[in-house]
Amino acid sequence: MRYLFLSLLVLFNISLAQGSGQEIYQQLCQVCHQKDALGTIIEGGLFSGDNFHETRVEDAGIAAAFPPLANNISRTYKLQGGPDYLKSVLLYGLVGKITVNSQIYDGIMPSWANLSDQELSDVLNFVLSNWSDEEIIEITATEFTVLRQENRDSETNCQARAQLNLNCQLSQEK
Ligand code: HEC
């Protein structure tokens, strides 16, 4: 019995340590960005079901909460400075009003600095490759190790997004 418990414990730890990018996405990102990474806009209540992207209304002029990652960040990745921006959003978060595919989003992306560098690169590589046909050069854990040395935050990421010509507006600039 004791051995069973110990081996279960070991297995559990291994499965945690080996959580694939997909598992991390499902556990940590899906709640906001949704299962198919299409994001959501708020209509008929924020937590009214698990497929709330079905209530999306494009161009309704309403500021939505959670932007799509599919058909969005793989395009950003192709821009000069794009990969750096995406890694930075994961590590330091993002605030400000952004536009994606002509829909406005105004929410808060939390920082995921508590994840390991390996987990961060795994989840980003998963999102980039799973919802895009583009060829993606894999982001490495070391790139996150290096980025951690920098002193950035969710507001400097908003400025970085604007510099990529993707737009981002902090609320005091309104
Ligand atoms: C609590 C909700 C929430 C969770 C959980 C979350 N995000 Fe976000 N994410 C957001 C919001 C909100 C934004 C847009 C912030 C804004 O409007 O300024 C965003 C933005 C992003 C962006 C930038 C998109 C762009 O167009 O520039 C990326 C990349 C991203 N998230 C990836 C992830 C990944 C990967 C995870 C899981 C590790 C995750 N997010 C978990 C809410 C969330």
PDB file of C-alpha atoms and ligand atoms in Angstrom:
ATOM      1  CA  MET A   1       0.000   0.000   0.000  1.00  0.00           C
ATOM      2  CA  ARG A   2       2.742   2.359   0.943  1.00  0.00           C
ATOM      3  CA  TYR A   3       4.574   1.561  -2.278  1.00  0.00           C
ATOM      4  CA  LEU A   4       1.425   2.154  -4.250  1.00  0.00           C
ATOM      5  CA  PHE A   5       1.075   5.535  -2.638  1.00  0.00           C
ATOM      6  CA  LEU A   6       4.697   6.403  -3.284  1.00  0.00           C
ATOM      7  CA  SER A   7       4.576   5.342  -6.894  1.00  0.00           C
ATOM      8  CA  LEU A   8       1.383   7.279  -7.443  1.00  0.00           C
ATOM      9  CA  LEU A   9       3.075  10.289  -5.963  1.00  0.00           C
ATOM     10  CA  VAL A  10       6.050   9.836  -8.278  1.00  0.00           C
ATOM     11  CA  LEU A  11       3.783   9.379 -11.293  1.00  0.00           C
ATOM     12  CA  PHE A  12       1.815  12.443 -10.357  1.00  0.00           C
ATOM     13  CA  ASN A  13       4.955  14.531 -10.093  1.00  0.00           C
ATOM     14  CA  ILE A  14       6.252  13.251 -13.394  1.00  0.00           C
ATOM     15  CA  SER A  15       2.971  14.031 -15.104  1.00  0.00           C
ATOM     16  CA  LEU A  16       3.064  17.521 -13.652  1.00  0.00           C
ATOM     17  CA  ALA A  17       6.630  18.084 -14.768  1.00  0.00           C
ATOM     18  CA  GLN A  18       5.858  16.719 -18.204  1.00  0.00           C
ATOM     19  CA  GLY A  19       2.621  18.650 -18.704  1.00  0.00           C
ATOM     20  CA  SER A  20       2.621  19.215 -22.444  1.00  0.00           C
ATOM     21  CA  GLY A  21       1.913  22.569 -24.021  1.00  0.00           C
ATOM     22  CA  GLN A  22      -1.571  21.333 -24.789  1.00  0.00           C
ATOM     23  CA  GLU A  23      -2.236  20.329 -21.186  1.00  0.00           C
ATOM     24  CA  ILE A  24      -0.989  23.658 -19.917  1.00  0.00           C
ATOM     25  CA  TYR A  25      -3.241  25.421 -22.416  1.00  0.00           C
ATOM     26  CA  GLN A  26      -6.249  23.426 -21.246  1.00  0.00           C
ATOM     27  CA  GLN A  27      -5.478  23.976 -17.585  1.00  0.00           C
ATOM     28  CA  LEU A  28      -4.487  27.630 -17.635  1.00  0.00           C
ATOM     29  CA  CYS A  29      -5.410  29.446 -20.808  1.00  0.00           C
ATOM     30  CA  GLN A  30      -8.619  27.876 -22.073  1.00  0.00           C
ATOM     31  CA  VAL A  31     -10.801  29.389 -19.354  1.00  0.00           C
ATOM     32  CA  CYS A  32     -10.316  32.788 -20.941  1.00  0.00           C
ATOM     33  CA  HIS A  33      -9.161  32.239 -24.514  1.00  0.00           C
ATOM     34  CA  GLN A  34     -11.558  29.289 -25.010  1.00  0.00           C
ATOM     35  CA  LYS A  35     -11.125  25.764 -26.252  1.00  0.00           C
ATOM     36  CA  ASP A  36     -10.545  26.654 -29.873  1.00  0.00           C
ATOM     37  CA  ALA A  37      -8.615  29.830 -28.957  1.00  0.00           C
ATOM     38  CA  LEU A  38     -11.239  32.036 -30.585  1.00  0.00           C
ATOM     39  CA  GLY A  39     -11.658  34.190 -27.491  1.00  0.00           C
ATOM     40  CA  THR A  40     -14.994  35.626 -26.536  1.00  0.00           C
ATOM     41  CA  ILE A  41     -16.998  38.734 -26.349  1.00  0.00           C
ATOM     42  CA  ILE A  42     -19.345  39.403 -23.502  1.00  0.00           C
ATOM     43  CA  GLU A  43     -22.931  39.021 -24.506  1.00  0.00           C
ATOM     44  CA  GLY A  44     -25.557  37.516 -22.310  1.00  0.00           C
ATOM     45  CA  GLY A  45     -23.244  37.172 -19.347  1.00  0.00           C
ATOM     46  CA  LEU A  46     -19.602  36.378 -18.868  1.00  0.00           C
ATOM     47  CA  PHE A  47     -19.876  32.882 -17.425  1.00  0.00           C
ATOM     48  CA  SER A  48     -23.050  31.657 -19.051  1.00  0.00           C
ATOM     49  CA  GLY A  49     -21.693  28.430 -20.496  1.00  0.00           C
ATOM     50  CA  ASP A  50     -18.476  26.879 -21.643  1.00  0.00           C
ATOM     51  CA  ASN A  51     -18.735  27.861 -25.285  1.00  0.00           C
ATOM     52  CA  PHE A  52     -19.318  31.511 -24.935  1.00  0.00           C
ATOM     53  CA  HIS A  53     -17.452  32.329 -28.102  1.00  0.00           C
ATOM     54  CA  GLU A  54     -20.663  31.233 -29.828  1.00  0.00           C
ATOM     55  CA  THR A  55     -22.156  34.507 -28.706  1.00  0.00           C
ATOM     56  CA  ARG A  56     -19.480  36.473 -30.549  1.00  0.00           C
ATOM     57  CA  VAL A  57     -20.698  39.381 -32.579  1.00  0.00           C
ATOM     58  CA  GLU A  58     -18.021  40.861 -34.793  1.00  0.00           C
ATOM     59  CA  ASP A  59     -17.811  44.616 -35.107  1.00  0.00           C
ATOM     60  CA  ALA A  60     -20.534  45.180 -32.552  1.00  0.00           C
ATOM     61  CA  GLY A  61     -18.485  48.027 -31.132  1.00  0.00           C
ATOM     62  CA  ILE A  62     -18.565  46.489 -27.656  1.00  0.00           C
ATOM     63  CA  ALA A  63     -15.260  46.082 -25.856  1.00  0.00           C
ATOM     64  CA  ALA A  64     -14.822  42.366 -25.261  1.00  0.00           C
ATOM     65  CA  ALA A  65     -12.693  40.646 -22.663  1.00  0.00           C
ATOM     66  CA  PHE A  66     -10.664  37.786 -24.102  1.00  0.00           C
ATOM     67  CA  PRO A  67      -9.032  38.070 -27.512  1.00  0.00           C
ATOM     68  CA  PRO A  68      -8.594  35.138 -29.895  1.00  0.00           C
ATOM     69  CA  LEU A  69      -5.162  33.574 -30.125  1.00  0.00           C
ATOM     70  CA  ALA A  70      -6.051  31.503 -33.185  1.00  0.00           C
ATOM     71  CA  ASN A  71      -5.631  33.421 -36.407  1.00  0.00           C
ATOM     72  CA  ASN A  72      -3.969  36.175 -34.440  1.00  0.00           C
ATOM     73  CA  ILE A  73      -0.701  35.464 -32.656  1.00  0.00           C
ATOM     74  CA  SER A  74       0.884  33.440 -35.467  1.00  0.00           C
ATOM     75  CA  ARG A  75       0.600  36.621 -37.546  1.00  0.00           C
ATOM     76  CA  THR A  76       2.207  38.610 -34.739  1.00  0.00           C
ATOM     77  CA  TYR A  77       4.952  36.008 -34.557  1.00  0.00           C
ATOM     78  CA  LYS A  78       5.932  36.782 -38.166  1.00  0.00           C
ATOM     79  CA  LEU A  79       6.550  40.468 -37.416  1.00  0.00           C
ATOM     80  CA  GLN A  80       9.968  41.762 -36.548  1.00  0.00           C
ATOM     81  CA  GLY A  81       9.924  41.866 -32.745  1.00  0.00           C
ATOM     82  CA  GLY A  82       6.777  39.719 -32.719  1.00  0.00           C
ATOM     83  CA  PRO A  83       8.238  36.649 -30.979  1.00  0.00           C
ATOM     84  CA  ASP A  84       9.800  38.879 -28.321  1.00  0.00           C
ATOM     85  CA  TYR A  85       6.438  40.568 -27.710  1.00  0.00           C
ATOM     86  CA  LEU A  86       4.558  37.258 -27.388  1.00  0.00           C
ATOM     87  CA  LYS A  87       7.070  35.828 -24.907  1.00  0.00           C
ATOM     88  CA  SER A  88       6.944  39.073 -22.969  1.00  0.00           C
ATOM     89  CA  VAL A  89       3.128  38.958 -22.727  1.00  0.00           C
ATOM     90  CA  LEU A  90       3.349  35.505 -21.176  1.00  0.00           C
ATOM     91  CA  LEU A  91       6.016  36.529 -18.683  1.00  0.00           C
ATOM     92  CA  TYR A  92       4.783  40.008 -17.761  1.00  0.00           C
ATOM     93  CA  GLY A  93       1.100  40.146 -18.777  1.00  0.00           C
ATOM     94  CA  LEU A  94      -0.771  42.760 -20.806  1.00  0.00           C
ATOM     95  CA  VAL A  95      -3.167  45.631 -20.101  1.00  0.00           C
ATOM     96  CA  GLY A  96      -4.777  48.194 -22.355  1.00  0.00           C
ATOM     97  CA  LYS A  97      -7.340  48.349 -25.089  1.00  0.00           C
ATOM     98  CA  ILE A  98      -6.365  46.254 -28.090  1.00  0.00           C
ATOM     99  CA  THR A  99      -7.990  45.478 -31.437  1.00  0.00           C
ATOM    100  CA  VAL A 100      -7.876  42.037 -33.017  1.00  0.00           C
ATOM    101  CA  ASN A 101      -9.617  41.385 -36.333  1.00  0.00           C
ATOM    102  CA  SER A 102     -11.558  44.634 -35.895  1.00  0.00           C
ATOM    103  CA  GLN A 103     -12.984  43.657 -32.491  1.00  0.00           C
ATOM    104  CA  ILE A 104     -11.934  45.730 -29.482  1.00  0.00           C
ATOM    105  CA  TYR A 105     -10.775  43.884 -26.342  1.00  0.00           C
ATOM    106  CA  ASP A 106     -10.145  45.546 -23.034  1.00  0.00           C
ATOM    107  CA  GLY A 107      -9.109  43.047 -20.398  1.00  0.00           C
ATOM    108  CA  ILE A 108      -6.167  42.014 -18.275  1.00  0.00           C
ATOM    109  CA  MET A 109      -3.835  39.236 -19.279  1.00  0.00           C
ATOM    110  CA  PRO A 110      -2.156  37.909 -16.129  1.00  0.00           C
ATOM    111  CA  SER A 111       1.585  37.297 -15.899  1.00  0.00           C
ATOM    112  CA  TRP A 112       2.609  33.638 -15.995  1.00  0.00           C
ATOM    113  CA  ALA A 113       6.046  34.191 -14.470  1.00  0.00           C
ATOM    114  CA  ASN A 114       5.276  31.450 -11.939  1.00  0.00           C
ATOM    115  CA  LEU A 115       5.540  28.822 -14.707  1.00  0.00           C
ATOM    116  CA  SER A 116       8.928  27.341 -15.544  1.00  0.00           C
ATOM    117  CA  ASP A 117      10.778  28.488 -18.665  1.00  0.00           C
ATOM    118  CA  GLN A 118      10.112  25.067 -20.159  1.00  0.00           C
ATOM    119  CA  GLU A 119       6.371  25.305 -19.498  1.00  0.00           C
ATOM    120  CA  LEU A 120       6.236  28.800 -20.961  1.00  0.00           C
ATOM    121  CA  SER A 121       7.935  27.747 -24.177  1.00  0.00           C
ATOM    122  CA  ASP A 122       5.843  24.569 -24.408  1.00  0.00           C
ATOM    123  CA  VAL A 123       2.535  26.376 -24.116  1.00  0.00           C
ATOM    124  CA  LEU A 124       3.511  29.159 -26.516  1.00  0.00           C
ATOM    125  CA  ASN A 125       4.790  26.667 -29.093  1.00  0.00           C
ATOM    126  CA  PHE A 126       1.563  24.717 -28.737  1.00  0.00           C
ATOM    127  CA  VAL A 127      -0.632  27.758 -29.348  1.00  0.00           C
ATOM    128  CA  LEU A 128       1.508  28.948 -32.254  1.00  0.00           C
ATOM    129  CA  SER A 129       1.588  25.619 -34.047  1.00  0.00           C
ATOM    130  CA  ASN A 130      -1.874  24.283 -33.231  1.00  0.00           C
ATOM    131  CA  TRP A 131      -3.892  27.163 -34.652  1.00  0.00           C
ATOM    132  CA  SER A 132      -1.820  28.102 -37.667  1.00  0.00           C
ATOM    133  CA  ASP A 133      -0.470  26.604 -40.867  1.00  0.00           C
ATOM    134  CA  GLU A 134       2.561  28.850 -40.711  1.00  0.00           C
ATOM    135  CA  GLU A 135       5.920  27.337 -40.118  1.00  0.00           C
ATOM    136  CA  ILE A 136       6.978  28.241 -36.616  1.00  0.00           C
ATOM    137  CA  ILE A 137      10.561  28.115 -35.401  1.00  0.00           C
ATOM    138  CA  GLU A 138      10.217  26.691 -31.911  1.00  0.00           C
ATOM    139  CA  ILE A 139      10.746  29.062 -29.022  1.00  0.00           C
ATOM    140  CA  THR A 140      13.194  27.660 -26.486  1.00  0.00           C
ATOM    141  CA  ALA A 141      13.105  27.676 -22.693  1.00  0.00           C
ATOM    142  CA  THR A 142      16.409  29.588 -22.675  1.00  0.00           C
ATOM    143  CA  GLU A 143      14.755  32.504 -24.448  1.00  0.00           C
ATOM    144  CA  PHE A 144      12.461  32.852 -21.434  1.00  0.00           C
ATOM    145  CA  THR A 145      15.397  32.538 -19.034  1.00  0.00           C
ATOM    146  CA  VAL A 146      16.998  35.517 -20.762  1.00  0.00           C
ATOM    147  CA  LEU A 147      13.775  37.545 -20.892  1.00  0.00           C
ATOM    148  CA  ARG A 148      13.281  37.111 -17.134  1.00  0.00           C
ATOM    149  CA  GLN A 149      16.328  39.323 -16.557  1.00  0.00           C
ATOM    150  CA  GLU A 150      14.488  42.266 -18.055  1.00  0.00           C
ATOM    151  CA  ASN A 151      12.407  44.735 -16.160  1.00  0.00           C
ATOM    152  CA  ARG A 152       9.133  44.817 -18.047  1.00  0.00           C
ATOM    153  CA  ASP A 153       5.471  44.893 -17.030  1.00  0.00           C
ATOM    154  CA  SER A 154       1.995  44.688 -18.516  1.00  0.00           C
ATOM    155  CA  GLU A 155       2.086  48.388 -19.458  1.00  0.00           C
ATOM    156  CA  THR A 156       5.425  48.257 -21.270  1.00  0.00           C
ATOM    157  CA  ASN A 157       3.967  45.299 -23.183  1.00  0.00           C
ATOM    158  CA  CYS A 158       1.074  47.533 -24.239  1.00  0.00           C
ATOM    159  CA  GLN A 159       3.627  50.017 -25.582  1.00  0.00           C
ATOM    160  CA  ALA A 160       5.490  47.178 -27.310  1.00  0.00           C
ATOM    161  CA  ARG A 161       2.248  46.053 -28.985  1.00  0.00           C
ATOM    162  CA  ALA A 162       1.657  49.577 -30.263  1.00  0.00           C
ATOM    163  CA  GLN A 163       5.206  49.677 -31.629  1.00  0.00           C
ATOM    164  CA  LEU A 164       4.440  46.575 -33.676  1.00  0.00           C
ATOM    165  CA  ASN A 165       1.591  48.604 -35.216  1.00  0.00           C
ATOM    166  CA  LEU A 166      -0.938  46.228 -33.690  1.00  0.00           C
ATOM    167  CA  ASN A 167      -2.227  48.979 -31.403  1.00  0.00           C
ATOM    168  CA  CYS A 168      -2.718  49.091 -27.681  1.00  0.00           C
ATOM    169  CA  GLN A 169      -4.008  51.975 -25.634  1.00  0.00           C
ATOM    170  CA  LEU A 170      -3.547  52.398 -21.901  1.00  0.00           C
ATOM    171  CA  SER A 171      -6.613  53.781 -20.152  1.00  0.00           C
ATOM    172  CA  GLN A 172      -5.014  57.074 -19.053  1.00  0.00           C
ATOM    173  CA  GLU A 173      -4.359  57.864 -22.721  1.00  0.00           C
ATOM    174  CA  LYS A 174      -8.071  57.786 -23.538  1.00  0.00           C
TER     175      LYS A 174
HETATM  176  C1  HEC B   1      -7.790  35.460 -16.828  1.00  0.00           C
HETATM  177  C2  HEC B   1      -7.959  35.373 -18.252  1.00  0.00           C
HETATM  178  C3  HEC B   1      -6.762  34.951 -19.083  1.00  0.00           C
HETATM  179  C4  HEC B   1      -6.027  33.807 -18.975  1.00  0.00           C
HETATM  180  C5  HEC B   1      -6.216  32.687 -17.979  1.00  0.00           C
HETATM  181  C6  HEC B   1      -5.036  33.863 -20.030  1.00  0.00           C
HETATM  182  N1  HEC B   1      -5.175  35.012 -20.747  1.00  0.00           N
HETATM  183 FE1  HEC B   1      -4.095  35.576 -22.371  1.00  0.00          FE
HETATM  184  N2  HEC B   1      -5.087  37.345 -22.437  1.00  0.00           N
HETATM  185  C7  HEC B   1      -6.144  37.682 -21.636  1.00  0.00           C
HETATM  186  C8  HEC B   1      -6.604  39.011 -21.974  1.00  0.00           C
HETATM  187  C9  HEC B   1      -7.759  39.746 -21.315  1.00  0.00           C
HETATM  188  C10 HEC B   1      -5.772  39.466 -23.012  1.00  0.00           C
HETATM  189  C11 HEC B   1      -5.840  40.851 -23.689  1.00  0.00           C
HETATM  190  C12 HEC B   1      -5.327  41.923 -22.723  1.00  0.00           C
HETATM  191  C13 HEC B   1      -5.704  43.325 -23.135  1.00  0.00           C
HETATM  192  O1  HEC B   1      -6.859  43.536 -23.540  1.00  0.00           O
HETATM  193  O2  HEC B   1      -4.859  44.225 -23.035  1.00  0.00           O
HETATM  194  C14 HEC B   1      -4.827  38.399 -23.297  1.00  0.00           C
HETATM  195  C15 HEC B   1      -3.824  38.450 -24.251  1.00  0.00           C
HETATM  196  C16 HEC B   1      -2.997  37.392 -24.587  1.00  0.00           C
HETATM  197  C17 HEC B   1      -1.998  37.418 -25.623  1.00  0.00           C
HETATM  198  C18 HEC B   1      -1.677  38.613 -26.523  1.00  0.00           C
HETATM  199  C19 HEC B   1      -2.634  38.630 -27.700  1.00  0.00           C
HETATM  200  C20 HEC B   1      -2.401  39.768 -28.649  1.00  0.00           C
HETATM  201  O3  HEC B   1      -3.199  39.890 -29.602  1.00  0.00           O
HETATM  202  O4  HEC B   1      -1.465  40.552 -28.490  1.00  0.00           O
HETATM  203  C21 HEC B   1      -1.398  36.201 -25.637  1.00  0.00           C
HETATM  204  C22 HEC B   1      -0.274  35.746 -26.540  1.00  0.00           C
HETATM  205  C23 HEC B   1      -2.019  35.411 -24.608  1.00  0.00           C
HETATM  206  N3  HEC B   1      -2.986  36.160 -23.983  1.00  0.00           N
HETATM  207  C24 HEC B   1      -1.692  34.094 -24.319  1.00  0.00           C
HETATM  208  C25 HEC B   1      -2.171  33.375 -23.213  1.00  0.00           C
HETATM  209  C26 HEC B   1      -1.702  32.071 -22.827  1.00  0.00           C
HETATM  210  C27 HEC B   1      -0.694  31.242 -23.590  1.00  0.00           C
HETATM  211  C28 HEC B   1      -2.343  31.754 -21.660  1.00  0.00           C
HETATM  212  C29 HEC B   1      -2.136  30.543 -20.785  1.00  0.00           C
HETATM  213  C30 HEC B   1      -0.826  30.378 -20.206  1.00  0.00           C
HETATM  214  C31 HEC B   1      -3.248  32.849 -21.352  1.00  0.00           C
HETATM  215  N4  HEC B   1      -3.112  33.818 -22.314  1.00  0.00           N
HETATM  216  C32 HEC B   1      -4.100  32.884 -20.260  1.00  0.00           C
HETATM  217  C33 HEC B   1      -6.699  36.911 -20.638  1.00  0.00           C
HETATM  218  C34 HEC B   1      -6.219  35.700 -20.203  1.00  0.00           C
END
